Short mmCIF file of C-alpha atoms and ligand atoms in Angstrom, two decimals:
data_model
loop_
_atom_site.label_atom_id
_atom_site.label_comp_id
_atom_site.label_asym_id
_atom_site.label_seq_id
_atom_site.Cartn_x
_atom_site.Cartn_y
_atom_site.Cartn_z
CA MET A 1 30.46 -35.11 54.28
CA LYS A 2 30.49 -36.25 50.85
CA ASN A 3 27.33 -37.02 50.84
CA ILE A 4 25.85 -34.03 52.24
CA LEU A 5 27.91 -32.18 49.46
CA LEU A 6 26.06 -34.79 46.53
CA ARG A 7 22.67 -33.72 48.38
CA PHE A 8 23.35 -29.93 48.20
CA LEU A 9 24.43 -30.45 44.51
CA ASN A 10 21.24 -32.30 43.64
CA ILE A 11 19.16 -29.65 45.06
CA LEU A 12 20.95 -26.99 43.10
CA THR A 13 20.86 -29.10 40.03
CA VAL A 14 16.94 -29.53 39.67
CA PRO A 15 16.35 -25.72 39.47
CA VAL A 16 19.23 -24.99 37.27
CA LEU A 17 17.88 -27.60 34.75
CA LEU A 18 14.47 -26.27 35.11
CA ILE A 19 15.88 -22.61 34.22
CA THR A 20 17.74 -23.79 31.17
CA LEU A 21 15.29 -26.06 29.67
CA SER A 22 12.55 -23.33 29.80
CA CYS A 23 15.02 -20.86 28.25
CA SER A 24 15.81 -23.07 25.41
CA THR A 25 11.90 -23.91 24.74
CA ASN A 26 11.51 -20.17 24.97
CA GLN A 27 14.35 -19.48 22.88
CA ASN A 28 13.25 -22.31 20.19
CA LYS A 29 9.98 -20.80 19.50
CA ASN A 30 10.02 -18.50 16.87
CA SER A 31 6.70 -17.11 17.14
CA GLU A 32 3.86 -18.17 19.53
CA PHE A 33 1.36 -18.45 16.32
CA GLY A 34 1.12 -17.32 12.58
CA LEU A 35 -0.28 -17.74 9.53
CA VAL A 36 1.33 -18.39 5.77
CA ILE A 37 -0.68 -18.46 2.68
CA HIS A 38 -0.30 -18.67 -1.07
CA GLY A 39 -2.02 -17.91 -3.97
CA GLY A 40 -0.27 -20.03 -6.31
CA ALA A 41 3.12 -20.77 -8.04
CA GLY A 42 3.91 -20.38 -11.80
CA ASN A 43 6.00 -18.33 -14.03
CA ILE A 44 5.49 -15.25 -12.34
CA ILE A 45 8.76 -13.03 -13.55
CA LYS A 46 8.91 -9.46 -12.89
CA GLY A 47 7.08 -7.32 -15.44
CA SER A 48 4.54 -10.32 -16.24
CA LEU A 49 2.08 -8.05 -13.76
CA THR A 50 1.30 -4.46 -14.38
CA PRO A 51 1.77 -2.34 -11.27
CA GLU A 52 -1.87 -2.10 -10.72
CA GLN A 53 -2.42 -6.17 -11.28
CA GLU A 54 0.58 -6.70 -8.47
CA LYS A 55 -1.59 -4.26 -6.13
CA GLU A 56 -4.38 -6.21 -6.62
CA TYR A 57 -2.78 -9.39 -5.52
CA GLU A 58 -1.24 -7.65 -2.51
CA THR A 59 -4.27 -6.14 -1.23
CA LYS A 60 -6.46 -9.29 -1.50
CA LEU A 61 -3.54 -11.61 0.05
CA GLN A 62 -3.25 -8.95 2.87
CA GLU A 63 -7.10 -9.07 3.50
CA ALA A 64 -6.81 -12.76 3.90
CA LEU A 65 -3.99 -12.43 6.36
CA GLU A 66 -5.66 -9.91 8.37
CA THR A 67 -8.49 -12.20 8.71
CA GLY A 68 -6.54 -14.80 9.71
CA TYR A 69 -4.41 -12.74 11.86
CA LYS A 70 -7.46 -11.34 13.85
CA ILE A 71 -8.56 -14.95 14.70
CA LEU A 72 -5.46 -16.14 15.90
CA ILE A 73 -4.56 -13.15 18.09
CA ALA A 74 -7.92 -13.66 19.81
CA GLY A 75 -7.08 -17.13 20.79
CA GLY A 76 -9.14 -18.58 17.91
CA SER A 77 -8.27 -22.13 16.28
CA SER A 78 -6.03 -22.77 13.36
CA ILE A 79 -8.48 -24.57 11.76
CA ASP A 80 -11.08 -21.52 11.62
CA ALA A 81 -8.18 -19.42 10.52
CA VAL A 82 -7.16 -21.79 7.67
CA GLU A 83 -11.22 -21.93 6.51
CA LYS A 84 -11.81 -18.29 7.06
CA VAL A 85 -8.45 -16.95 5.27
CA ILE A 86 -9.58 -19.52 1.91
CA ASN A 87 -12.87 -18.12 1.78
CA ILE A 88 -11.70 -14.73 1.08
CA LEU A 89 -9.52 -16.36 -1.65
CA GLU A 90 -11.85 -18.56 -2.95
CA ASP A 91 -14.50 -15.34 -3.65
CA SER A 92 -11.88 -13.28 -5.38
CA PRO A 93 -11.78 -14.09 -9.13
CA LEU A 94 -7.92 -13.61 -9.02
CA PHE A 95 -7.35 -16.79 -8.05
CA ASN A 96 -7.75 -20.32 -9.11
CA ALA A 97 -10.16 -21.52 -6.48
CA GLY A 98 -13.85 -20.81 -6.04
CA LYS A 99 -14.96 -17.80 -7.95
CA GLY A 100 -11.93 -17.47 -10.63
CA ALA A 101 -11.67 -21.55 -11.00
CA VAL A 102 -9.98 -22.80 -14.52
CA PHE A 103 -12.10 -24.55 -17.05
CA THR A 104 -11.50 -28.41 -17.74
CA ALA A 105 -11.46 -29.47 -21.33
CA ASN A 106 -15.33 -29.70 -21.64
CA GLY A 107 -15.63 -25.86 -20.62
CA ILE A 108 -16.89 -26.47 -17.21
CA ASN A 109 -15.24 -25.76 -13.80
CA GLU A 110 -14.52 -28.84 -11.22
CA LEU A 111 -13.20 -27.75 -7.92
CA ASP A 112 -11.13 -29.49 -5.61
CA ALA A 113 -10.16 -28.83 -1.55
CA SER A 114 -9.19 -30.48 1.58
CA ILE A 115 -8.35 -29.35 5.05
CA MET A 116 -6.28 -31.26 7.88
CA ASP A 117 -6.27 -30.86 11.74
CA GLY A 118 -2.96 -31.43 12.98
CA ARG A 119 -4.26 -31.88 16.73
CA THR A 120 -6.76 -35.02 15.77
CA LEU A 121 -5.15 -35.77 12.35
CA ASN A 122 -8.50 -35.45 11.27
CA ALA A 123 -9.18 -34.59 7.69
CA GLY A 124 -11.82 -33.85 5.09
CA ALA A 125 -11.61 -33.46 1.23
CA ALA A 126 -13.84 -33.47 -1.74
CA ALA A 127 -13.04 -33.36 -5.51
CA ARG A 128 -15.12 -32.66 -8.81
CA LEU A 129 -17.38 -30.27 -7.15
CA THR A 130 -19.30 -28.08 -9.97
CA HIS A 131 -21.77 -26.06 -7.55
CA VAL A 132 -20.16 -25.39 -4.15
CA LYS A 133 -19.18 -22.04 -3.57
CA ASN A 134 -16.75 -22.57 -0.98
CA PRO A 135 -15.00 -26.13 -1.23
CA ILE A 136 -13.05 -25.23 1.97
CA SER A 137 -15.94 -24.93 3.87
CA LEU A 138 -17.46 -28.16 2.58
CA VAL A 139 -14.47 -30.04 3.16
CA ARG A 140 -14.51 -28.50 7.00
CA LYS A 141 -17.90 -29.81 7.09
CA ILE A 142 -16.76 -33.49 6.05
CA MET A 143 -14.20 -33.53 8.46
CA ASP A 144 -16.34 -32.23 11.47
CA ILE A 145 -19.42 -34.37 10.97
CA SER A 146 -18.93 -37.16 8.48
CA GLU A 147 -17.74 -40.43 8.95
CA HIS A 148 -15.72 -40.02 6.03
CA VAL A 149 -12.38 -38.25 4.73
CA MET A 150 -13.12 -37.88 0.87
CA LEU A 151 -16.18 -37.15 -0.93
CA VAL A 152 -16.64 -36.74 -4.95
CA GLY A 153 -18.86 -35.11 -7.47
CA GLU A 154 -22.30 -35.50 -7.02
CA GLY A 155 -22.37 -37.31 -3.82
CA ALA A 156 -20.15 -34.49 -2.12
CA GLU A 157 -22.63 -32.08 -3.34
CA ILE A 158 -25.84 -33.83 -2.04
CA PHE A 159 -23.88 -34.05 1.31
CA ALA A 160 -23.18 -30.32 1.02
CA GLU A 161 -27.04 -29.75 0.43
CA GLN A 162 -27.75 -31.39 3.50
CA ASN A 163 -25.48 -29.59 5.67
CA GLU A 164 -26.32 -26.00 4.60
CA ILE A 165 -23.23 -25.56 2.46
CA LYS A 166 -23.90 -22.74 -0.27
CA LEU A 167 -24.45 -24.28 -3.37
CA VAL A 168 -24.54 -21.85 -6.64
CA ASP A 169 -25.36 -22.03 -10.27
CA SER A 170 -22.34 -23.32 -12.08
CA SER A 171 -22.43 -19.93 -14.29
CA TYR A 172 -21.19 -18.37 -10.95
CA PHE A 173 -17.88 -19.76 -11.10
CA PHE A 174 -17.16 -18.36 -15.09
CA THR A 175 -14.59 -15.51 -15.49
CA GLU A 176 -13.59 -14.41 -18.65
CA LYS A 177 -10.18 -14.58 -18.12
CA ARG A 178 -10.20 -18.16 -17.20
CA TRP A 179 -12.33 -18.95 -20.45
CA ASN A 180 -10.02 -16.93 -22.43
CA ASP A 181 -7.05 -19.38 -20.93
CA LEU A 182 -8.67 -22.38 -22.37
CA GLN A 183 -9.23 -21.09 -25.68
CA LYS A 184 -5.54 -20.25 -25.53
CA ILE A 185 -4.45 -23.28 -24.35
CA GLN A 186 -6.59 -25.56 -26.57
CA ILE A 187 -5.39 -23.54 -29.96
CA GLU A 188 -1.65 -23.94 -28.57
CA LYS A 189 -2.39 -27.65 -27.85
CA LYS A 190 -3.22 -28.27 -31.42
CA ALA A 191 -0.53 -26.62 -33.09
CA ILE A 192 2.16 -28.18 -30.80
CA ASN A 193 0.04 -31.40 -30.29
CA LYS A 194 1.65 -32.16 -26.96
CA ASP A 195 -0.43 -34.02 -24.09
CA GLN A 196 -1.61 -32.35 -20.88
CA ALA A 197 1.08 -33.91 -18.99
CA ASN A 198 3.97 -31.68 -20.57
CA PHE A 199 1.50 -28.61 -20.49
CA ASN A 200 3.28 -26.33 -18.13
CA SER A 201 6.98 -27.17 -19.48
CA TYR A 202 5.91 -25.91 -22.81
CA ASN A 203 3.48 -22.81 -22.06
CA PRO A 204 5.76 -20.18 -20.84
CA ASP A 205 2.91 -18.39 -19.36
CA TYR A 206 1.63 -20.96 -17.27
CA LYS A 207 0.60 -19.91 -13.55
CA PHE A 208 -1.41 -22.14 -11.00
CA GLY A 209 -3.57 -20.21 -9.00
CA THR A 210 -4.63 -22.51 -6.21
CA VAL A 211 -4.73 -20.89 -2.77
CA GLY A 212 -3.71 -22.43 0.39
CA CYS A 213 -3.21 -21.62 4.10
CA THR A 214 -1.37 -22.91 7.04
CA ALA A 215 -1.77 -22.13 10.45
CA LEU A 216 -0.23 -22.39 14.05
CA ASP A 217 -2.75 -21.07 17.08
CA LYS A 218 -1.57 -20.02 20.64
CA ASN A 219 -2.46 -23.46 21.99
CA GLY A 220 0.16 -25.17 19.85
CA ASN A 221 -2.30 -26.42 17.12
CA LEU A 222 -1.20 -26.75 13.59
CA ALA A 223 -3.78 -26.81 10.56
CA ALA A 224 -3.64 -26.60 6.76
CA GLY A 225 -6.26 -26.31 3.71
CA THR A 226 -5.90 -26.15 -0.13
CA SER A 227 -8.38 -25.09 -2.56
CA THR A 228 -8.27 -24.96 -6.58
CA GLY A 229 -9.86 -25.45 -9.58
CA GLY A 230 -7.20 -27.79 -10.72
CA MET A 231 -5.39 -27.40 -14.22
CA THR A 232 -7.01 -25.61 -17.13
CA ASN A 233 -8.08 -27.88 -19.91
CA LYS A 234 -7.95 -30.92 -17.44
CA LYS A 235 -9.79 -34.00 -19.09
CA PHE A 236 -11.42 -37.09 -18.27
CA GLY A 237 -12.42 -36.40 -14.66
CA ARG A 238 -8.81 -35.46 -13.53
CA VAL A 239 -7.96 -34.80 -10.11
CA GLY A 240 -4.72 -33.08 -8.59
CA ASP A 241 -2.97 -33.13 -5.47
CA SER A 242 -4.94 -30.40 -3.63
CA PRO A 243 -7.64 -32.42 -2.60
CA ILE A 244 -5.36 -35.39 -1.66
CA ILE A 245 -3.97 -35.71 2.14
CA GLY A 246 -0.33 -36.03 2.19
CA ALA A 247 0.29 -34.81 -1.17
CA GLY A 248 -1.13 -31.18 -1.56
CA THR A 249 -2.20 -30.64 2.09
CA TYR A 250 -0.69 -32.18 5.31
CA ALA A 251 -0.74 -31.32 9.16
CA ASN A 252 0.72 -32.80 12.17
CA ASN A 253 1.20 -31.23 15.83
CA ASN A 254 4.20 -33.04 16.00
CA SER A 255 5.78 -31.77 13.10
CA CYS A 256 4.34 -29.13 10.62
CA ALA A 257 1.33 -27.99 8.54
CA VAL A 258 1.71 -28.12 4.54
CA SER A 259 -0.13 -26.79 1.36
CA ALA A 260 1.14 -27.06 -1.84
CA THR A 261 0.62 -25.55 -5.21
CA GLY A 262 1.96 -26.87 -8.65
CA HIS A 263 1.73 -29.58 -11.37
CA GLY A 264 -0.45 -31.90 -9.22
CA GLU A 265 0.32 -35.25 -10.58
CA PHE A 266 4.09 -34.85 -9.36
CA PHE A 267 2.88 -33.65 -5.86
CA ILE A 268 0.72 -36.87 -5.81
CA ARG A 269 3.59 -39.31 -6.93
CA GLY A 270 6.16 -37.39 -4.44
CA THR A 271 3.69 -37.06 -1.63
CA ILE A 272 5.16 -34.08 -1.20
CA ALA A 273 3.24 -32.49 1.99
CA HIS A 274 3.77 -35.91 3.92
CA ASP A 275 7.46 -36.03 3.19
CA ILE A 276 8.13 -32.88 4.51
CA SER A 277 6.25 -33.69 7.53
CA ALA A 278 7.87 -36.96 7.72
CA LEU A 279 11.53 -35.85 7.64
CA ILE A 280 10.76 -33.64 10.64
CA GLU A 281 8.89 -36.11 12.56
CA TYR A 282 11.10 -39.05 12.10
CA LYS A 283 14.61 -37.39 11.12
CA GLY A 284 14.28 -34.43 13.32
CA MET A 285 15.27 -31.86 10.40
CA SER A 286 14.46 -28.26 10.59
CA LEU A 287 11.29 -27.11 8.69
CA ASN A 288 13.66 -25.26 6.34
CA ASP A 289 15.67 -28.27 5.95
CA ALA A 290 12.97 -30.31 5.23
CA ALA A 291 11.11 -27.99 2.78
CA ASP A 292 14.40 -27.31 0.70
CA GLU A 293 15.26 -31.11 0.59
CA VAL A 294 11.57 -32.25 -1.07
CA ILE A 295 11.09 -28.96 -3.13
CA ASN A 296 14.42 -28.22 -4.59
CA LYS A 297 15.84 -31.64 -4.57
CA LYS A 298 13.01 -34.33 -4.75
CA LEU A 299 10.48 -32.42 -6.75
CA SER A 300 12.76 -30.61 -8.81
CA SER A 301 14.46 -33.91 -9.84
CA MET A 302 11.50 -35.64 -10.45
CA GLY A 303 10.97 -32.58 -13.34
CA GLY A 304 7.66 -31.21 -11.20
CA THR A 305 7.22 -27.53 -10.67
CA GLY A 306 5.48 -25.35 -8.00
CA GLY A 307 6.08 -24.85 -4.25
CA ILE A 308 4.67 -25.04 -0.69
CA ILE A 309 3.91 -22.97 2.10
CA ALA A 310 4.64 -24.46 5.88
CA ILE A 311 4.50 -23.55 9.23
CA ASP A 312 5.90 -25.87 12.27
CA LYS A 313 5.02 -26.21 16.04
CA LYS A 314 7.63 -23.37 16.78
CA GLY A 315 6.32 -21.01 14.44
CA ASN A 316 9.21 -21.28 12.00
CA ILE A 317 7.92 -20.96 8.35
CA ALA A 318 8.92 -22.28 4.90
CA MET A 319 7.87 -21.01 1.28
CA PRO A 320 10.22 -22.88 -1.13
CA PHE A 321 9.23 -22.96 -4.89
CA ASN A 322 11.26 -23.88 -7.91
CA THR A 323 9.00 -21.68 -10.26
CA ALA A 324 9.93 -18.03 -11.11
CA GLY A 325 7.19 -17.01 -8.71
CA MET A 326 4.64 -17.86 -6.04
CA PHE A 327 1.99 -15.22 -4.32
CA ARG A 328 2.67 -15.74 -0.50
CA ALA A 329 2.14 -13.90 2.57
CA PHE A 330 2.83 -14.62 5.99
CA VAL A 331 2.36 -13.09 9.48
CA LEU A 332 3.56 -13.84 13.02
CA ASP A 333 3.31 -12.50 16.41
CA ASP A 334 4.86 -9.66 15.97
CA GLY A 335 1.85 -8.36 13.76
CA LYS A 336 4.24 -7.60 10.62
CA PHE A 337 2.61 -8.33 7.61
CA VAL A 338 4.80 -9.70 4.46
CA VAL A 339 3.41 -10.32 1.06
CA LYS A 340 5.88 -11.43 -1.73
CA ILE A 341 5.29 -12.47 -5.53
CA TYR A 342 8.40 -13.02 -6.97
CA LYS A 343 11.63 -15.05 -6.17
CA GLU A 344 14.16 -13.08 -4.10
N1 LIG B 401 -2.11 -28.18 -7.63
C1 LIG B 401 -3.26 -28.28 -8.44
C2 LIG B 401 -3.38 -29.11 -9.33
O1 LIG B 401 -2.69 -29.86 -9.81
C3 LIG B 401 -2.90 -26.90 -9.58
C4 LIG B 401 -2.18 -25.55 -8.99
O2 LIG B 401 -1.87 -25.54 -7.76
O3 LIG B 401 -2.85 -24.45 -9.11
O4 LIG B 401 -4.55 -29.44 -9.46
#
């Protein structure tokens, strides 16, 4: 009798368990797919942009989001969404990436970028590009077809030429605003006589303008990418965090996808993007807690400024920053587009 009862209970337990499991999986999934983007963090205080400028930024971020949303809702891959979204931001002079990149101390534009596929942990990166129109497309190619992860300078551009990545004359990257920024910084620097490392702590106007995108697709694959001109007045072949996998960009299907913007030296030393992923993967932290720990505690205590955007495998998102503002936007499977600039 006891045996029959136990067998009966066993038969009941299996479906009950399955129902409970599937309910909790659905409950835990915040969104089937999603996209988060940034256009740089910095001293972006309310009132520092005119309403027209605000509108310009918002419109471009919205356009980028819509492009990525269309790819994801149609079942496209997160890596395709990341590349296409960043292409739009690179082509806009509003951001410090592609057209609109900042100038080095020598008055040229040197571009850096990286991309990572969370499904394969494959990655592509490039630094010190002076002729590649869309650095994110070059790093995608490096990831997809080369046996390497990171190419720099002339070699990277030879690879670009051989693989039909669009090259432009370096004058393409010129914008008057970025040129004037360089003149202003060089004059201020002479007057204050501080070095580049301290630059953004004494320049209240400093805005980073790097662009980044993280995405989760319907197949549960995560991807991240970042593209930048680096920091105004950078010297000696300086390369920041944006092309460094684990610092400015990271993606892993077991945890999350991250893209950073800020004072790159701190992001490199703090391995910021990978730290967030590691807290989730090894410690089981939520995305929100992991991102808060790394940006608001670790980065801030190091004296670094900037922020990140991230999305995890369940479609949770995080966008912490310790500067006054960060151009940021997201869309999830509910199709609601959210664009923000200032701290709330
Ligand atoms: N992180 C970039 C760098 O240090 C700058 C930025 O985010 O705007 O090169």
